[in-house]
Amino acid sequence: MVTLALDAIAAREGFAALIAALGGPERTRLVGGVVRDTLLGLDPADIDLATQLLPDEVLARLEAAAIRAVPTGLAHGTVTAVLPGGPIEVTTLRHDVATDGRHAVVAFTDVWQDDAARRDFTINALYADPATGAVVDYFDGLADLAAGRVRFIGDPYRRIAEDHLRILRFFRFHARFGDADQTRIDAAGLDACTARANDLMALSRERIAAELLKLLVARHAVAVIALMIERGIWRAVLPEITDVRALADLAAREAAAGVAPDPIRRLATLIPPAAAEAVGARLKLSNADRKRLIAATQGPGDEGARALAYRVGFASAEDRLLIAGADVAPLRDWTPPALPIGGGALVERGLRKGPEVAAVLRQIETCWIAEGFPDAARVAQLADEAVRAATIMRSASDASSGRA
């Protein structure tokens, strides 16, 4: 029997009390990603529980145990238990009654295998006893996990019809857990995703963006996205994605520089620069991410890496340098400093408040950047020189105006 290492999970403050409140391992099990990732030796992002208890009973039991409960998705049986060690979602066992590719109507059940059968992939349908760690596997998910195989539960076409997002999830999970050799991808799943790729048009662009951004930083992202292009997966929703070579170059540079993959930076290499604004809007990215996407391919400039980071921000500078193939080493362990002088110091030196101060401050800043961000003593010298020059120019201008 395969067992899960429970030390890190059980150590979460409030976890044992939550399991006790939910009737113990007889009624409640760990499920999905927490089981899969822990088996692989990965730190699970979330802890999810499946329970035979109905949502109203879950709420009542948590209230009785003085555990804060948030009814985050009662229609689908989900209650979030807010613990000192972090939130945990508790979802009642269920099976689908009706689906339209975007939403599902569910009915609650107390049969574990019925709940497992409605899940997308075998590796996501693993359950574990929260007391002993014993893993329960209804669809050979353990074998698939060991083989690096992402396989739909049952008929892939039916699974995709239930939720079209599973097309993108199939590729994302393969990029994360599968083999680098794309010939080993599950053929039935790949064919179904290819045949039903146009179903992605029915999804909100926010859901597509969420999957795409996760996919872009997966370990086999380059190979999988190349396969998706070959199979026409993006054609209906992101026709701009047609070539993976720039992404491959960027991924190699990130690895060589020891820089973590970034989804916005990688997305910028997949689309024409002229399309960045439109794609960012279509995917409903945040304003900050849209600006980064648009700026990412604008080149490194000619002032140097640190000057660029000071002017446009560290993240955007790193994007532009890496995409252009420029050296990012000067940014390692460096934080852009603040100009160690302000307008008040220039007024004290004799400048007039207003445009004169602003102009001289910009001049000082330009010299400071060009000299490699020297210390406050050097900036004071620059300020003295700039103020002296500005005063001379002002005096000459005043004299000229007086003669006029």
Coordinates of N, CA and C in Angstrom, one line a residue, residues 89-299:
E89 N -9.9 24.1 1.9 CA -11.2 23.9 1.3 C -11.7 22.5 1.6
V90 N -13.0 22.5 2.0 CA -13.6 21.2 2.3 C -14.8 21.1 1.4
T91 N -14.8 20.0 0.6 CA -15.9 19.9 -0.4 C -16.6 18.5 -0.3
T92 N -17.9 18.6 -0.3 CA -18.7 17.4 -0.2 C -18.6 16.5 -1.5
L93 N -18.5 15.2 -1.3 CA -18.5 14.3 -2.4 C -19.6 14.6 -3.4
R94 N -19.4 14.5 -4.7 CA -20.5 15.0 -5.6 C -20.3 14.2 -6.9
H95 N -21.3 14.3 -7.7 CA -21.2 13.8 -9.1 C -22.0 14.8 -10.0
D96 N -21.6 14.9 -11.2 CA -22.3 15.8 -12.1 C -23.6 15.4 -12.6
V97 N -24.6 16.4 -12.6 CA -25.9 16.1 -13.1 C -26.0 16.7 -14.5
A98 N -25.5 17.9 -14.7 CA -25.5 18.5 -16.0 C -24.3 19.4 -16.2
T99 N -23.8 19.4 -17.4 CA -22.6 20.3 -17.7 C -22.8 21.0 -19.0
D100 N -22.2 22.1 -19.2 CA -22.3 22.8 -20.5 C -20.9 23.2 -21.0
G101 N -19.9 22.6 -20.5 CA -18.5 23.0 -20.9 C -17.9 24.1 -20.1
R102 N -18.8 24.8 -19.4 CA -18.2 25.9 -18.6 C -18.6 25.8 -17.1
H103 N -19.9 25.3 -16.9 CA -20.4 25.2 -15.5 C -21.0 23.8 -15.3
A104 N -21.1 23.4 -14.1 CA -21.7 22.1 -13.8 C -22.7 22.2 -12.7
V105 N -23.8 21.4 -12.9 CA -24.8 21.3 -11.8 C -24.5 19.9 -11.2
V106 N -24.3 19.9 -9.8 CA -23.8 18.7 -9.2 C -24.9 18.2 -8.2
A107 N -24.8 17.0 -7.8 CA -25.6 16.4 -6.8 C -24.6 15.8 -5.8
F108 N -24.9 15.8 -4.5 CA -24.0 15.3 -3.5 C -24.2 13.8 -3.3
T109 N -23.2 13.2 -2.9 CA -23.2 11.7 -2.7 C -22.3 11.4 -1.5
D110 N -22.4 10.1 -1.1 CA -21.4 9.7 -0.1 C -20.5 8.6 -0.6
V111 N -20.5 8.4 -1.9 CA -19.7 7.4 -2.6 C -18.4 8.0 -3.1
W112 N -17.3 7.5 -2.5 CA -16.0 8.1 -2.9 C -15.7 7.9 -4.4
Q113 N -16.0 6.8 -5.0 CA -15.6 6.5 -6.3 C -16.5 7.4 -7.3
D114 N -17.7 7.7 -6.9 CA -18.5 8.6 -7.8 C -17.8 10.0 -7.8
D115 N -17.3 10.4 -6.7 CA -16.6 11.7 -6.6 C -15.4 11.7 -7.5
A116 N -14.6 10.6 -7.4 CA -13.4 10.4 -8.2 C -13.7 10.4 -9.7
A117 N -14.8 9.8 -10.1 CA -15.1 9.6 -11.5 C -15.4 10.9 -12.2
R118 N -15.8 12.0 -11.4 CA -16.1 13.3 -12.1 C -14.8 14.2 -12.2
R119 N -13.7 13.7 -11.7 CA -12.5 14.6 -11.8 C -11.9 14.4 -13.2
D120 N -11.0 15.3 -13.5 CA -10.4 15.4 -14.8 C -9.4 14.3 -15.1
F121 N -8.3 14.2 -14.4 CA -7.2 13.3 -14.7 C -7.0 12.3 -13.5
T122 N -6.5 11.1 -13.9 CA -6.3 10.1 -12.9 C -5.3 10.6 -11.8
I123 N -4.3 11.4 -12.1 CA -3.4 11.8 -11.1 C -4.0 12.9 -10.1
N124 N -5.2 13.4 -10.5 CA -5.9 14.3 -9.6 C -7.0 13.7 -8.8
A125 N -7.2 12.4 -9.0 CA -8.3 11.7 -8.4 C -7.7 10.7 -7.3
L126 N -6.7 11.1 -6.6 CA -6.1 10.3 -5.6 C -6.5 10.9 -4.2
Y127 N -6.9 10.0 -3.3 CA -7.3 10.4 -2.0 C -6.3 9.8 -0.9
A128 N -6.3 10.4 0.2 CA -5.4 9.9 1.3 C -6.1 10.0 2.7
D129 N -5.9 9.0 3.5 CA -6.3 9.0 4.9 C -5.5 10.1 5.6
P130 N -6.2 11.0 6.2 CA -5.5 12.1 6.9 C -4.8 11.7 8.2
A131 N -5.1 10.5 8.7 CA -4.4 10.0 9.9 C -3.3 9.0 9.6
T132 N -3.4 8.1 8.6 CA -2.4 7.2 8.3 C -1.6 7.5 7.0
G133 N -2.2 8.3 6.2 CA -1.6 8.6 4.9 C -1.8 7.6 3.8
A134 N -2.6 6.5 4.1 CA -2.9 5.5 3.1 C -3.6 6.1 1.9
V135 N -3.0 5.8 0.7 CA -3.6 6.4 -0.5 C -4.6 5.5 -1.1
V136 N -5.7 6.1 -1.6 CA -6.8 5.4 -2.2 C -6.8 5.8 -3.7
D137 N -6.8 4.9 -4.6 CA -6.6 5.1 -6.0 C -7.6 4.3 -6.8
Y138 N -8.6 5.0 -7.4 CA -9.7 4.3 -8.1 C -9.4 4.1 -9.6
F139 N -8.5 4.9 -10.2 CA -8.3 4.9 -11.6 C -6.9 4.8 -12.1
D140 N -6.1 4.1 -11.3 CA -4.6 3.8 -11.6 C -3.9 5.1 -11.7
G141 N -4.2 6.1 -10.9 CA -3.5 7.4 -10.9 C -2.1 7.2 -10.4
L142 N -1.8 6.3 -9.5 CA -0.5 6.1 -9.0 C 0.5 5.6 -10.1
A143 N 0.0 4.7 -10.9 CA 0.8 4.2 -12.0 C 1.1 5.4 -13.0
D144 N 0.1 6.2 -13.3 CA 0.3 7.3 -14.2 C 1.2 8.3 -13.7
L145 N 1.1 8.6 -12.4 CA 2.0 9.5 -11.7 C 3.5 9.0 -11.8
A146 N 3.7 7.7 -11.6 CA 5.0 7.2 -11.7 C 5.6 7.2 -13.1
A147 N 4.7 7.1 -14.1 CA 5.1 7.1 -15.5 C 5.2 8.5 -16.1
G148 N 4.8 9.5 -15.4 CA 4.7 10.8 -15.9 C 3.7 11.0 -17.0
R149 N 2.6 10.3 -16.8 CA 1.5 10.3 -17.8 C 0.3 11.0 -17.3
V150 N -0.2 12.0 -18.1 CA -1.5 12.7 -17.8 C -2.6 12.0 -18.6
R151 N -3.5 11.4 -17.9 CA -4.6 10.7 -18.6 C -5.9 11.0 -18.1
F152 N -6.9 11.3 -19.0 CA -8.2 11.6 -18.6 C -8.9 10.4 -18.0
I153 N -9.8 10.6 -17.0 CA -10.6 9.6 -16.5 C -11.7 9.3 -17.4
G154 N -11.7 8.0 -17.9 CA -12.8 7.7 -18.8 C -12.6 8.2 -20.2
D155 N -13.7 8.6 -20.9 CA -13.6 9.1 -22.3 C -13.1 10.5 -22.3
P156 N -12.0 10.8 -23.0 CA -11.5 12.2 -23.0 C -12.5 13.2 -23.6
Y157 N -13.2 12.7 -24.6 CA -14.2 13.6 -25.3 C -15.3 14.0 -24.3
R158 N -15.7 13.1 -23.5 CA -16.8 13.4 -22.5 C -16.2 14.3 -21.4
R159 N -15.0 14.1 -21.0 CA -14.4 15.0 -20.0 C -14.3 16.4 -20.5
I160 N -13.9 16.5 -21.7 CA -13.7 17.9 -22.3 C -15.1 18.5 -22.5
A161 N -16.1 17.8 -22.9 CA -17.4 18.3 -23.0 C -18.0 18.9 -21.7
E162 N -17.6 18.2 -20.6 CA -18.0 18.7 -19.3 C -17.4 20.0 -18.9
D163 N -16.1 20.2 -19.3 CA -15.4 21.4 -19.0 C -14.3 21.6 -20.0
H164 N -14.6 22.6 -20.9 CA -13.6 22.9 -22.0 C -12.2 23.3 -21.5
L165 N -12.1 23.8 -20.3 CA -10.8 24.2 -19.8 C -9.9 23.0 -19.7
R166 N -10.4 21.8 -19.6 CA -9.6 20.6 -19.4 C -8.7 20.4 -20.6
I167 N -8.9 21.1 -21.8 CA -8.0 21.0 -22.9 C -6.7 21.6 -22.5
L168 N -6.8 22.9 -21.9 CA -5.5 23.5 -21.5 C -4.9 22.9 -20.3
R169 N -5.7 22.4 -19.4 CA -5.2 21.7 -18.2 C -4.5 20.4 -18.6
F170 N -4.9 19.7 -19.6 CA -4.2 18.5 -20.1 C -2.8 18.9 -20.5
F171 N -2.6 20.0 -21.2 CA -1.3 20.3 -21.7 C -0.5 20.9 -20.5
R172 N -1.1 21.7 -19.6 CA -0.4 22.3 -18.5 C 0.1 21.2 -17.6
F173 N -0.7 20.2 -17.3 CA -0.3 19.1 -16.4 C 0.8 18.3 -17.0
H174 N 0.7 18.1 -18.3 CA 1.8 17.3 -19.0 C 3.1 18.1 -19.0
A175 N 3.0 19.4 -19.1 CA 4.2 20.3 -19.1 C 4.8 20.2 -17.7
R176 N 4.0 20.0 -16.7 CA 4.5 20.0 -15.3 C 5.0 18.6 -14.8
F177 N 4.2 17.6 -15.2 CA 4.4 16.3 -14.6 C 4.8 15.3 -15.7
G178 N 4.7 15.6 -16.9 CA 4.9 14.6 -18.0 C 6.4 14.5 -18.3
D179 N 6.7 13.7 -19.4 CA 8.0 13.5 -19.9 C 8.4 14.5 -20.9
A180 N 9.6 14.8 -21.0 CA 10.1 15.8 -22.0 C 9.9 15.3 -23.4
D181 N 9.9 14.0 -23.6 CA 9.7 13.3 -24.9 C 8.2 13.4 -25.2
Q182 N 7.8 14.3 -26.2 CA 6.4 14.5 -26.4 C 5.7 13.3 -27.1
T183 N 6.5 12.4 -27.6 CA 5.9 11.2 -28.2 C 5.3 10.3 -27.1
R184 N 5.6 10.6 -25.8 CA 5.0 9.7 -24.7 C 3.8 10.3 -24.1
I185 N 3.3 11.5 -24.7 CA 2.1 12.0 -24.2 C 0.9 11.1 -24.5
D186 N -0.1 11.1 -23.7 CA -1.3 10.2 -23.8 C -1.9 10.5 -25.2
A187 N -1.9 9.5 -26.1 CA -2.4 9.8 -27.5 C -3.9 10.0 -27.5
A188 N -4.7 9.3 -26.7 CA -6.1 9.5 -26.7 C -6.5 10.9 -26.2
G189 N -5.8 11.3 -25.2 CA -6.1 12.7 -24.7 C -5.7 13.7 -25.7
L190 N -4.5 13.6 -26.3 CA -4.0 14.5 -27.3 C -4.9 14.7 -28.4
D191 N -5.4 13.5 -28.9 CA -6.3 13.6 -30.1 C -7.6 14.3 -29.8
A192 N -8.1 14.0 -28.6 CA -9.4 14.6 -28.2 C -9.2 16.1 -28.0
C193 N -8.1 16.6 -27.4 CA -7.9 18.0 -27.3 C -7.7 18.7 -28.6
T194 N -7.1 18.0 -29.5 CA -6.9 18.5 -30.9 C -8.3 18.7 -31.6
A195 N -9.1 17.7 -31.5 CA -10.4 17.7 -32.2 C -11.3 18.7 -31.6
R196 N -11.2 19.0 -30.3 CA -12.1 19.9 -29.6 C -11.5 21.2 -29.3
A197 N -10.4 21.6 -29.9 CA -9.7 22.8 -29.6 C -10.6 24.1 -29.7
N198 N -11.5 24.1 -30.7 CA -12.4 25.2 -30.9 C -13.4 25.4 -29.7
D199 N -13.5 24.4 -28.9 CA -14.4 24.6 -27.7 C -13.8 25.6 -26.7
L200 N -12.6 25.9 -26.8 CA -12.0 27.0 -26.0 C -12.6 28.3 -26.2
M201 N -13.2 28.5 -27.3 CA -13.9 29.8 -27.6 C -15.0 30.1 -26.7
A202 N -15.6 29.1 -26.0 CA -16.7 29.3 -25.1 C -16.3 29.7 -23.7
L203 N -15.0 29.7 -23.5 CA -14.5 30.0 -22.1 C -14.2 31.5 -22.0
S204 N -14.3 32.0 -20.8 CA -13.9 33.3 -20.5 C -12.4 33.5 -20.7
R205 N -12.0 34.6 -21.1 CA -10.5 34.8 -21.4 C -9.7 34.8 -20.1
E206 N -10.4 35.2 -19.0 CA -9.7 35.1 -17.7 C -9.3 33.7 -17.3
R207 N -10.2 32.7 -17.6 CA -9.8 31.3 -17.3 C -8.7 30.8 -18.3
I208 N -8.8 31.2 -19.5 CA -7.7 30.9 -20.4 C -6.4 31.5 -20.0
A209 N -6.4 32.7 -19.6 CA -5.2 33.4 -19.1 C -4.6 32.7 -17.9
A210 N -5.4 32.3 -17.0 CA -4.9 31.7 -15.8 C -4.2 30.4 -16.1
E211 N -4.7 29.6 -17.0 CA -4.1 28.3 -17.4 C -2.8 28.6 -18.2
L212 N -2.9 29.6 -19.1 CA -1.7 29.9 -19.9 C -0.5 30.3 -19.1
L213 N -0.8 31.2 -18.2 CA 0.3 31.7 -17.3 C 0.9 30.7 -16.5
K214 N 0.2 29.7 -16.0 CA 0.7 28.6 -15.3 C 1.5 27.7 -16.2
L215 N 1.0 27.4 -17.4 CA 1.7 26.6 -18.3 C 3.0 27.1 -18.7
L216 N 3.1 28.5 -18.9 CA 4.3 29.1 -19.4 C 5.5 28.9 -18.4
V217 N 5.3 28.6 -17.2 CA 6.5 28.4 -16.3 C 6.7 27.0 -15.9
A218 N 5.9 26.1 -16.5 CA 6.1 24.6 -16.2 C 7.4 24.2 -16.8
R219 N 8.0 23.1 -16.3 CA 9.3 22.7 -16.7 C 9.5 22.3 -18.1
H220 N 8.4 21.8 -18.8 CA 8.5 21.4 -20.2 C 7.6 22.4 -21.0
A221 N 7.5 23.6 -20.6 CA 6.7 24.6 -21.3 C 7.0 24.7 -22.8
V222 N 8.3 24.8 -23.1 CA 8.6 25.1 -24.5 C 8.2 23.9 -25.4
A223 N 8.5 22.7 -25.0 CA 8.1 21.6 -25.8 C 6.6 21.4 -25.9
V224 N 5.9 21.6 -24.8 CA 4.5 21.5 -24.9 C 3.8 22.5 -25.7
I225 N 4.2 23.8 -25.6 CA 3.6 24.8 -26.4 C 3.9 24.6 -27.8
A226 N 5.1 24.1 -28.1 CA 5.4 23.8 -29.5 C 4.4 22.7 -30.1
L227 N 4.1 21.8 -29.2 CA 3.2 20.7 -29.6 C 1.8 21.3 -29.8
M228 N 1.4 22.2 -28.9 CA 0.1 22.9 -29.0 C 0.0 23.7 -30.3
I229 N 1.0 24.4 -30.7 CA 1.0 25.1 -31.9 C 0.9 24.1 -33.1
E230 N 1.6 23.1 -33.1 CA 1.6 22.1 -34.1 C 0.1 21.5 -34.3
R231 N -0.5 21.3 -33.2 CA -1.9 20.8 -33.2 C -3.0 21.8 -33.3
G232 N -2.6 23.1 -33.4 CA -3.6 24.1 -33.7 C -4.5 24.4 -32.4
I233 N -4.0 24.2 -31.3 CA -4.8 24.4 -30.0 C -5.1 25.9 -29.8
W234 N -4.1 26.7 -30.2 CA -4.3 28.2 -29.9 C -5.1 28.9 -30.9
R235 N -5.3 28.3 -32.1 CA -5.8 29.0 -33.2 C -7.0 29.8 -33.0
A236 N -7.9 29.2 -32.2 CA -9.3 29.8 -32.0 C -9.3 31.0 -31.0
V237 N -8.3 31.0 -30.0 CA -8.4 32.0 -29.0 C -7.2 32.9 -28.9
L238 N -6.0 32.4 -29.3 CA -4.8 33.2 -29.3 C -4.0 32.9 -30.6
P239 N -4.6 33.3 -31.7 CA -4.0 33.0 -33.0 C -2.6 33.7 -33.2
E240 N -2.2 34.6 -32.3 CA -0.9 35.3 -32.4 C 0.2 34.3 -32.0
I241 N -0.1 33.2 -31.3 CA 0.9 32.2 -30.9 C 1.1 31.3 -32.0
T242 N 2.2 31.5 -32.7 CA 2.5 30.6 -33.9 C 3.9 30.1 -33.9
D243 N 4.8 30.5 -33.1 CA 6.2 30.1 -33.1 C 6.8 30.1 -31.7
V244 N 7.5 29.1 -31.4 CA 8.1 28.9 -30.1 C 9.6 29.2 -30.0
R245 N 10.2 29.6 -31.1 CA 11.6 29.7 -31.0 C 12.1 30.8 -30.1
A246 N 11.5 31.9 -30.1 CA 11.9 33.0 -29.2 C 11.7 32.6 -27.7
L247 N 10.6 31.9 -27.4 CA 10.4 31.4 -26.1 C 11.6 30.4 -25.7
A248 N 11.9 29.5 -26.6 CA 13.0 28.6 -26.3 C 14.3 29.3 -26.0
D249 N 14.6 30.4 -26.8 CA 15.8 31.2 -26.6 C 15.8 31.8 -25.2
L250 N 14.6 32.4 -24.8 CA 14.5 33.0 -23.5 C 14.6 32.0 -22.4
A251 N 14.0 30.9 -22.5 CA 14.1 29.9 -21.5 C 15.6 29.5 -21.3
A252 N 16.3 29.3 -22.3 CA 17.7 29.0 -22.2 C 18.5 30.1 -21.5
R253 N 18.2 31.4 -21.8 CA 18.9 32.5 -21.2 C 18.5 32.6 -19.7
E254 N 17.2 32.3 -19.4 CA 16.8 32.3 -18.0 C 17.6 31.3 -17.2
A255 N 17.7 30.1 -17.7 CA 18.4 29.0 -17.1 C 19.9 29.3 -16.9
A256 N 20.5 29.9 -17.9 CA 21.9 30.2 -17.9 C 22.2 31.3 -16.8
A257 N 21.2 32.2 -16.7 CA 21.4 33.3 -15.8 C 20.9 33.0 -14.4
G258 N 20.3 31.9 -14.2 CA 19.8 31.5 -12.9 C 18.6 32.3 -12.5
V259 N 17.8 32.8 -13.5 CA 16.6 33.6 -13.3 C 15.4 32.8 -13.4
A260 N 14.5 32.9 -12.4 CA 13.3 32.1 -12.4 C 12.4 32.4 -13.6
P261 N 11.8 31.4 -14.2 CA 10.8 31.7 -15.3 C 9.7 32.7 -14.9
D262 N 9.3 33.5 -15.8 CA 8.3 34.5 -15.5 C 7.2 34.4 -16.6
P263 N 5.9 34.2 -16.2 CA 4.9 34.0 -17.3 C 4.7 35.2 -18.2
I264 N 4.7 36.4 -17.7 CA 4.5 37.6 -18.5 C 5.7 37.8 -19.5
R265 N 6.9 37.6 -19.0 CA 8.1 37.7 -19.8 C 8.0 36.7 -20.9
R266 N 7.7 35.5 -20.6 CA 7.6 34.4 -21.6 C 6.5 34.6 -22.6
L267 N 5.4 35.1 -22.1 CA 4.3 35.4 -23.0 C 4.7 36.4 -24.1
A268 N 5.5 37.4 -23.7 CA 5.9 38.4 -24.6 C 6.7 37.9 -25.8
T269 N 7.4 36.7 -25.6 CA 8.1 36.1 -26.7 C 7.2 35.3 -27.6
L270 N 6.0 35.0 -27.2 CA 5.1 34.2 -28.0 C 4.2 35.0 -29.0
I271 N 4.2 36.3 -28.8 CA 3.3 37.1 -29.6 C 4.0 38.3 -30.3
P272 N 3.6 38.8 -31.4 CA 4.2 39.9 -32.0 C 4.2 41.1 -31.1
P273 N 5.3 41.9 -31.0 CA 5.2 43.1 -30.1 C 4.1 44.0 -30.4
A274 N 3.7 44.1 -31.6 CA 2.5 45.0 -32.0 C 1.2 44.5 -31.4
A275 N 1.2 43.2 -31.1 CA -0.1 42.6 -30.6 C -0.2 42.6 -29.1
A276 N 0.9 43.1 -28.4 CA 1.0 43.0 -26.9 C -0.2 43.7 -26.2
E277 N -0.5 44.9 -26.6 CA -1.6 45.6 -26.0 C -2.9 44.9 -26.2
A278 N -3.2 44.4 -27.4 CA -4.5 43.8 -27.7 C -4.6 42.4 -26.9
V279 N -3.5 41.7 -26.9 CA -3.5 40.4 -26.2 C -3.7 40.6 -24.7
G280 N -3.0 41.6 -24.1 CA -3.1 41.9 -22.7 C -4.5 42.2 -22.3
A281 N -5.2 43.0 -23.2 CA -6.6 43.4 -23.0 C -7.5 42.2 -23.1
R282 N -7.3 41.4 -24.1 CA -8.1 40.2 -24.4 C -8.1 39.2 -23.2
L283 N -6.9 39.1 -22.7 CA -6.7 38.1 -21.6 C -7.1 38.8 -20.2
K284 N -7.4 40.0 -20.3 CA -7.8 40.8 -19.0 C -6.7 40.7 -18.0
L285 N -5.5 40.9 -18.4 CA -4.4 41.0 -17.5 C -4.5 42.2 -16.7
S286 N -3.8 42.3 -15.5 CA -3.8 43.5 -14.7 C -3.1 44.6 -15.5
N287 N -3.4 45.8 -15.1 CA -2.7 47.0 -15.7 C -1.2 46.8 -15.7
A288 N -0.7 46.4 -14.5 CA 0.7 46.3 -14.4 C 1.3 45.2 -15.3
D289 N 0.6 44.1 -15.4 CA 1.1 43.1 -16.3 C 1.0 43.5 -17.8
R290 N -0.1 44.2 -18.1 CA -0.2 44.7 -19.5 C 1.0 45.6 -19.8
K291 N 1.3 46.5 -18.9 CA 2.5 47.4 -19.2 C 3.8 46.7 -19.4
R292 N 4.0 45.6 -18.5 CA 5.2 44.8 -18.7 C 5.2 44.1 -20.0
L293 N 4.0 43.6 -20.4 CA 4.0 42.8 -21.6 C 4.3 43.7 -22.8
I294 N 3.8 44.9 -22.8 CA 4.0 45.9 -23.9 C 5.5 46.3 -23.9
A295 N 6.1 46.5 -22.8 CA 7.4 47.0 -22.7 C 8.5 45.9 -22.8
A296 N 8.1 44.7 -22.7 CA 9.1 43.6 -22.6 C 10.1 43.5 -23.8
T297 N 9.6 43.8 -25.0 CA 10.5 43.7 -26.2 C 11.0 45.0 -26.7
Q298 N 11.0 46.0 -25.8 CA 11.5 47.3 -26.3 C 13.0 47.5 -26.3
G299 N 13.7 46.4 -25.9 CA 15.2 46.5 -25.9 C 15.8 47.0 -24.6

